[in-house]
């Protein structure tokens, strides 16, 4: 399968795209500046979103308070 690049407006849109488009076995590279907080997009796409604090960066109370 050919690689594709998808550009979205923000982390929320990225998460929605991931949930809608990722299929079992797909691999996605999620890349953006720290300020965009793309870990929020990845959290949306996790099979079990409650695992986010254990598997994603910037999940501490400090980062969550920053939005």
N, CA, C and O atoms as a Tinker XYZ file with bonds, in Angstrom:
   268  protein
     1  N      0.849000   -1.185000    0.000000    73     2
     2  CA     0.000000    0.000000    0.000000    64     1     3
     3  C      0.887000    1.239000    0.000000    63     2     4     5
     4  O      1.861000    1.311000    0.750000    81     3
     5  N      0.559000    2.187000   -0.819000    73     3     6
     6  CA     1.340000    3.419000   -0.914000    64     5     7
     7  C      1.155000    4.280000    0.328000    63     6     8     9
     8  O      0.081000    4.295000    0.930000    81     7
     9  N      2.192000    4.986000    0.698000    73     7    10
    10  CA     2.122000    5.912000    1.829000    64     9    11
    11  C      1.298000    7.124000    1.423000    63    10    12    13
    12  O      1.279000    7.516000    0.256000    81    11
    13  N      0.624000    7.706000    2.391000    73    11    14
    14  CA    -0.166000    8.907000    2.140000    64    13    15
    15  C      0.082000    9.896000    3.260000    63    14    16    17
    16  O      0.373000    9.513000    4.393000    81    15
    17  N     -0.036000   11.158000    2.936000    73    15    18
    18  CA     0.106000   12.219000    3.921000    64    17    19
    19  C     -1.237000   12.925000    4.032000    63    18    20    21
    20  O     -1.841000   13.308000    3.030000    81    19
    21  N     -1.691000   13.091000    5.261000    73    19    22
    22  CA    -2.939000   13.808000    5.506000    64    21    23
    23  C     -2.635000   14.972000    6.426000    63    22    24    25
    24  O     -1.986000   14.791000    7.456000    81    23
    25  N     -3.086000   16.147000    6.078000    73    23    26
    26  CA    -2.890000   17.340000    6.891000    64    25    27
    27  C     -4.258000   17.766000    7.422000    63    26    28    29
    28  O     -5.227000   17.841000    6.667000    81    27
    29  N     -4.330000   18.043000    8.720000    73    27    30
    30  CA    -5.575000   18.469000    9.350000    64    29    31
    31  C     -5.345000   19.757000   10.126000    63    30    32    33
    32  O     -4.203000   20.170000   10.331000    81    31
    33  N     -6.425000   20.386000   10.555000    73    31    34
    34  CA    -6.346000   21.711000   11.179000    64    33    35
    35  C     -5.804000   21.704000   12.604000    63    34    36    37
    36  O     -5.091000   22.627000   12.998000    81    35
    37  N     -6.136000   20.672000   13.381000    73    35    38
    38  CA    -5.743000   20.677000   14.792000    64    37    39
    39  C     -5.780000   19.258000   15.354000    63    38    40    41
    40  O     -6.103000   18.307000   14.644000    81    39
    41  N     -5.445000   19.128000   16.639000    73    39    42
    42  CA    -5.377000   17.805000   17.268000    64    41    43
    43  C     -6.727000   17.110000   17.271000    63    42    44    45
    44  O     -6.797000   15.898000   17.067000    81    43
    45  N     -7.797000   17.855000   17.500000    73    43    46
    46  CA    -9.131000   17.249000   17.514000    64    45    47
    47  C     -9.464000   16.666000   16.144000    63    46    48    49
    48  O     -9.958000   15.543000   16.045000    81    47
    49  N     -9.195000   17.423000   15.100000    73    47    50
    50  CA    -9.449000   16.932000   13.738000    64    49    51
    51  C     -8.566000   15.738000   13.416000    63    50    52    53
    52  O     -8.994000   14.814000   12.724000    81    51
    53  N     -7.343000   15.753000   13.912000    73    51    54
    54  CA    -6.444000   14.613000   13.686000    64    53    55
    55  C     -6.998000   13.363000   14.351000    63    54    56    57
    56  O     -6.990000   12.285000   13.758000    81    55
    57  N     -7.475000   13.504000   15.574000    73    55    58
    58  CA    -8.056000   12.372000   16.271000    64    57    59
    59  C     -9.273000   11.823000   15.560000    63    58    60    61
    60  O     -9.444000   10.609000   15.451000    81    59
    61  N    -10.117000   12.718000   15.077000    73    59    62
    62  CA   -11.299000   12.280000   14.340000    64    61    63
    63  C    -10.897000   11.548000   13.058000    63    62    64    65
    64  O    -11.506000   10.541000   12.697000    81    63
    65  N     -9.876000   12.056000   12.378000    73    63    66
    66  CA    -9.414000   11.400000   11.149000    64    65    67
    67  C     -8.878000   10.006000   11.459000    63    66    68    69
    68  O     -9.174000    9.047000   10.746000    81    67
    69  N     -8.094000    9.900000   12.518000    73    67    70
    70  CA    -7.534000    8.602000   12.901000    64    69    71
    71  C     -8.637000    7.590000   13.206000    63    70    72    73
    72  O     -8.599000    6.460000   12.720000    81    71
    73  N     -9.606000    7.993000   14.003000    73    71    74
    74  CA   -10.694000    7.087000   14.382000    64    73    75
    75  C    -11.468000    6.626000   13.143000    63    74    76    77
    76  O    -11.853000    5.462000   13.045000    81    75
    77  N    -11.687000    7.527000   12.219000    73    75    78
    78  CA   -12.463000    7.217000   11.019000    64    77    79
    79  C    -11.687000    6.382000   10.010000    63    78    80    81
    80  O    -12.272000    5.531000    9.339000    81    79
    81  N    -10.386000    6.609000    9.890000    73    79    82
    82  CA    -9.633000    6.050000    8.775000    64    81    83
    83  C     -8.661000    4.923000    9.087000    63    82    84    85
    84  O     -8.342000    4.132000    8.199000    81    83
    85  N     -8.178000    4.828000   10.335000    73    83    86
    86  CA    -7.213000    3.771000   10.631000    64    85    87
    87  C     -7.885000    2.409000   10.652000    63    86    88    89
    88  O     -8.977000    2.246000   11.198000    81    87
    89  N     -7.229000    1.455000   10.061000    73    87    90
    90  CA    -7.699000    0.071000   10.043000    64    89    91
    91  C     -6.694000   -0.796000   10.793000    63    90    92    93
    92  O     -5.537000   -0.407000   10.954000    81    91
    93  N     -7.120000   -1.948000   11.242000    73    91    94
    94  CA    -6.244000   -2.882000   11.929000    64    93    95
    95  C     -5.007000   -3.152000   11.074000    63    94    96    97
    96  O     -5.118000   -3.496000    9.897000    81    95
    97  N     -3.843000   -2.993000   11.669000    73    95    98
    98  CA    -2.594000   -3.224000   10.953000    64    97    99
    99  C     -1.977000   -1.978000   10.352000    63    98   100   101
   100  O     -0.818000   -2.010000    9.938000    81    99
   101  N     -2.722000   -0.869000   10.291000    73    99   102
   102  CA    -2.175000    0.377000    9.774000    64   101   103
   103  C     -1.143000    0.942000   10.748000    63   102   104   105
   104  O     -1.191000    0.682000   11.950000    81   103
   105  N     -0.224000    1.708000   10.207000    73   103   106
   106  CA     0.779000    2.402000   11.006000    64   105   107
   107  C      0.658000    3.884000   10.684000    63   106   108   109
   108  O      0.583000    4.267000    9.517000    81   107
   109  N      0.640000    4.711000   11.711000    73   107   110
   110  CA     0.526000    6.155000   11.510000    64   109   111
   111  C      1.674000    6.863000   12.224000    63   110   112   113
   112  O      1.994000    6.546000   13.369000    81   111
   113  N      2.283000    7.813000   11.543000    73   111   114
   114  CA     3.278000    8.687000   12.155000    64   113   115
   115  C      2.566000    9.992000   12.463000    63   114   116   117
   116  O      2.087000   10.676000   11.558000    81   115
   117  N      2.500000   10.329000   13.723000    73   115   118
   118  CA     1.830000   11.550000   14.168000    64   117   119
   119  C      2.921000   12.539000   14.534000    63   118   120   121
   120  O      3.676000   12.311000   15.479000    81   119
   121  N      3.011000   13.644000   13.788000    73   119   122
   122  CA     4.112000   14.583000   13.965000    64   121   123
   123  C      3.590000   16.005000   14.023000    63   122   124   125
   124  O      2.818000   16.432000   13.164000    81   123
   125  N      4.014000   16.729000   15.036000    73   123   126
   126  CA     3.648000   18.131000   15.165000    64   125   127
   127  C      4.427000   18.736000   16.309000    63   126   128   129
   128  O      5.087000   18.018000   17.061000    81   127
   129  N      4.360000   20.041000   16.450000    73   127   130
   130  CA     5.080000   20.691000   17.533000    64   129   131
   131  C      4.408000   20.373000   18.865000    63   130   132   133
   132  O      3.229000   20.019000   18.906000    81   131
   133  N      5.152000   20.500000   19.930000    73   131   134
   134  CA     4.656000   20.198000   21.268000    64   133   135
   135  C      3.402000   21.002000   21.582000    63   134   136   137
   136  O      2.491000   20.493000   22.234000    81   135
   137  N      3.343000   22.238000   21.133000    73   135   138
   138  CA     2.228000   23.124000   21.454000    64   137   139
   139  C      0.907000   22.623000   20.857000    63   138   140   141
   140  O     -0.159000   22.952000   21.377000    81   139
   141  N      0.955000   21.851000   19.800000    73   139   142
   142  CA    -0.257000   21.332000   19.163000    64   141   143
   143  C     -0.891000   20.236000   20.007000    63   142   144   145
   144  O     -2.097000   20.007000   19.921000    81   143
   145  N     -0.081000   19.549000   20.832000    73   143   146
   146  CA    -0.561000   18.508000   21.742000    64   145   147
   147  C     -1.218000   17.339000   20.992000    63   146   148   149
   148  O     -2.340000   16.944000   21.309000    81   147
   149  N     -0.519000   16.801000   20.012000    73   147   150
   150  CA    -1.065000   15.712000   19.212000    64   149   151
   151  C     -1.274000   14.420000   19.985000    63   150   152   153
   152  O     -1.912000   13.499000   19.475000    81   151
   153  N     -0.750000   14.333000   21.207000    73   151   154
   154  CA    -1.053000   13.151000   22.005000    64   153   155
   155  C     -2.557000   13.053000   22.267000    63   154   156   157
   156  O     -3.072000   11.962000   22.513000    81   155
   157  N     -3.265000   14.187000   22.214000    73   155   158
   158  CA    -4.724000   14.164000   22.360000    64   157   159
   159  C     -5.364000   13.430000   21.184000    63   158   160   161
   160  O     -6.345000   12.709000   21.363000    81   159
   161  N     -4.824000   13.608000   20.000000    73   159   162
   162  CA    -5.333000   12.910000   18.819000    64   161   163
   163  C     -5.103000   11.411000   18.951000    63   162   164   165
   164  O     -5.984000   10.606000   18.649000    81   163
   165  N     -3.927000   11.055000   19.398000    73   163   166
   166  CA    -3.604000    9.636000   19.563000    64   165   167
   167  C     -4.493000    9.015000   20.636000    63   166   168   169
   168  O     -4.931000    7.874000   20.491000    81   167
   169  N     -4.761000    9.754000   21.707000    73   167   170
   170  CA    -5.628000    9.238000   22.774000    64   169   171
   171  C     -7.004000    8.884000   22.231000    63   170   172   173
   172  O     -7.590000    7.880000   22.636000    81   171
   173  N     -7.524000    9.694000   21.324000    73   171   174
   174  CA    -8.827000    9.414000   20.726000    64   173   175
   175  C     -8.810000    8.091000   19.960000    63   174   176   177
   176  O     -9.814000    7.378000   19.928000    81   175
   177  N     -7.694000    7.769000   19.355000    73   175   178
   178  CA    -7.608000    6.597000   18.489000    64   177   179
   179  C     -7.205000    5.316000   19.223000    63   178   180   181
   180  O     -7.233000    4.236000   18.633000    81   179
   181  N     -6.833000    5.423000   20.491000    73   179   182
   182  CA    -6.444000    4.226000   21.229000    64   181   183
   183  C     -7.618000    3.254000   21.345000    63   182   184   185
   184  O     -8.761000    3.675000   21.523000    81   183
   185  N     -7.336000    1.974000   21.244000    73   183   186
   186  CA    -8.381000    0.966000   21.430000    64   185   187
   187  C     -9.004000    1.115000   22.815000    63   186   188   189
   188  O    -10.207000    0.916000   22.980000    81   187
   189  N     -8.189000    1.463000   23.809000    73   187   190
   190  CA    -8.663000    1.690000   25.169000    64   189   191
   191  C     -8.140000    3.051000   25.627000    63   190   192   193
   192  O     -7.031000    3.133000   26.155000    81   191
   193  N     -8.919000    4.123000   25.435000    73   191   194
   194  CA    -8.453000    5.469000   25.778000    64   193   195
   195  C     -8.067000    5.646000   27.244000    63   194   196   197
   196  O     -7.336000    6.580000   27.574000    81   195
   197  N     -8.541000    4.770000   28.130000    73   195   198
   198  CA    -8.145000    4.887000   29.529000    64   197   199
   199  C     -6.672000    4.551000   29.724000    63   198   200   201
   200  O     -6.114000    4.815000   30.790000    81   199
   201  N     -6.037000    3.972000   28.707000    73   199   202
   202  CA    -4.608000    3.665000   28.775000    64   201   203
   203  C     -3.732000    4.890000   28.491000    63   202   204   205
   204  O     -2.519000    4.838000   28.694000    81   203
   205  N     -4.321000    5.972000   28.031000    73   203   206
   206  CA    -3.556000    7.162000   27.645000    64   205   207
   207  C     -2.542000    7.606000   28.702000    63   206   208   209
   208  O     -1.394000    7.878000   28.349000    81   207
   209  N     -2.914000    7.691000   29.980000    73   207   210
   210  CA    -1.925000    8.141000   30.969000    64   209   211
   211  C     -0.715000    7.217000   31.085000    63   210   212   213
   212  O      0.342000    7.635000   31.560000    81   211
   213  N     -0.862000    5.989000   30.663000    73   211   214
   214  CA     0.215000    5.012000   30.796000    64   213   215
   215  C      1.083000    4.894000   29.540000    63   214   216   217
   216  O      2.217000    4.421000   29.615000    81   215
   217  N      0.566000    5.313000   28.406000    73   215   218
   218  CA     1.304000    5.082000   27.158000    64   217   219
   219  C      1.617000    6.348000   26.361000    63   218   220   221
   220  O      2.351000    6.285000   25.375000    81   219
   221  N      1.079000    7.484000   26.768000    73   219   222
   222  CA     1.321000    8.723000   26.026000    64   221   223
   223  C      2.097000    9.735000   26.858000    63   222   224   225
   224  O      2.058000    9.709000   28.088000    81   223
   225  N      2.792000   10.614000   26.179000    73   223   226
   226  CA     3.530000   11.681000   26.853000    64   225   227
   227  C      2.574000   12.792000   27.289000    63   226   228   229
   228  O      1.427000   12.856000   26.849000    81   227
   229  N      3.065000   13.645000   28.147000    73   227   230
   230  CA     2.347000   14.840000   28.610000    64   229   231
   231  C      0.947000   14.528000   29.143000    63   230   232   233
   232  O     -0.030000   15.170000   28.757000    81   231
   233  N      0.861000   13.541000   30.029000    73   231   234
   234  CA    -0.424000   13.172000   30.631000    64   233   235
   235  C     -0.536000   13.565000   32.102000    63   234   236   237
   236  O     -1.554000   13.302000   32.742000    81   235
   237  N      0.515000   14.196000   32.638000    73   235   238
   238  CA     0.483000   14.582000   34.053000    64   237   239
   239  C     -0.502000   15.740000   34.255000    63   238   240   241
   240  O     -0.932000   16.378000   33.295000    81   239
   241  N     -0.848000   15.996000   35.512000    73   239   242
   242  CA    -1.767000   17.088000   35.848000    64   241   243
   243  C     -1.254000   18.420000   35.317000    63   242   244   245
   244  O     -2.040000   19.255000   34.871000    81   243
   245  N      0.067000   18.625000   35.364000    73   243   246
   246  CA     0.656000   19.876000   34.857000    64   245   247
   247  C      0.282000   20.090000   33.403000    63   246   248   249
   248  O     -0.178000   21.172000   33.036000    81   247
   249  N      0.471000   19.076000   32.570000    73   247   250
   250  CA     0.184000   19.217000   31.139000    64   249   251
   251  C     -1.309000   19.271000   30.854000    63   250   252   253
   252  O     -1.744000   19.999000   29.962000    81   251
   253  N     -2.088000   18.515000   31.594000    73   251   254
   254  CA    -3.538000   18.532000   31.391000    64   253   255
   255  C     -4.121000   19.916000   31.714000    63   254   256   257
   256  O     -5.077000   20.356000   31.075000    81   255
   257  N     -3.545000   20.588000   32.696000    73   255   258
   258  CA    -4.008000   21.936000   33.063000    64   257   259
   259  C     -3.677000   22.960000   31.977000    63   258   260   261
   260  O     -4.318000   24.008000   31.899000    81   259
   261  N     -2.694000   22.669000   31.153000    73   259   262
   262  CA    -2.285000   23.604000   30.101000    64   261   263
   263  C     -3.188000   23.513000   28.877000    63   262   264   265
   264  O     -3.046000   24.289000   27.932000    81   263
   265  N     -4.105000   22.571000   28.899000    73   263   266
   266  CA    -5.056000   22.464000   27.787000    64   265   267
   267  C     -4.576000   21.576000   26.765000    63   266   268
   268  O     -5.253000   21.372000   25.757000    81   267
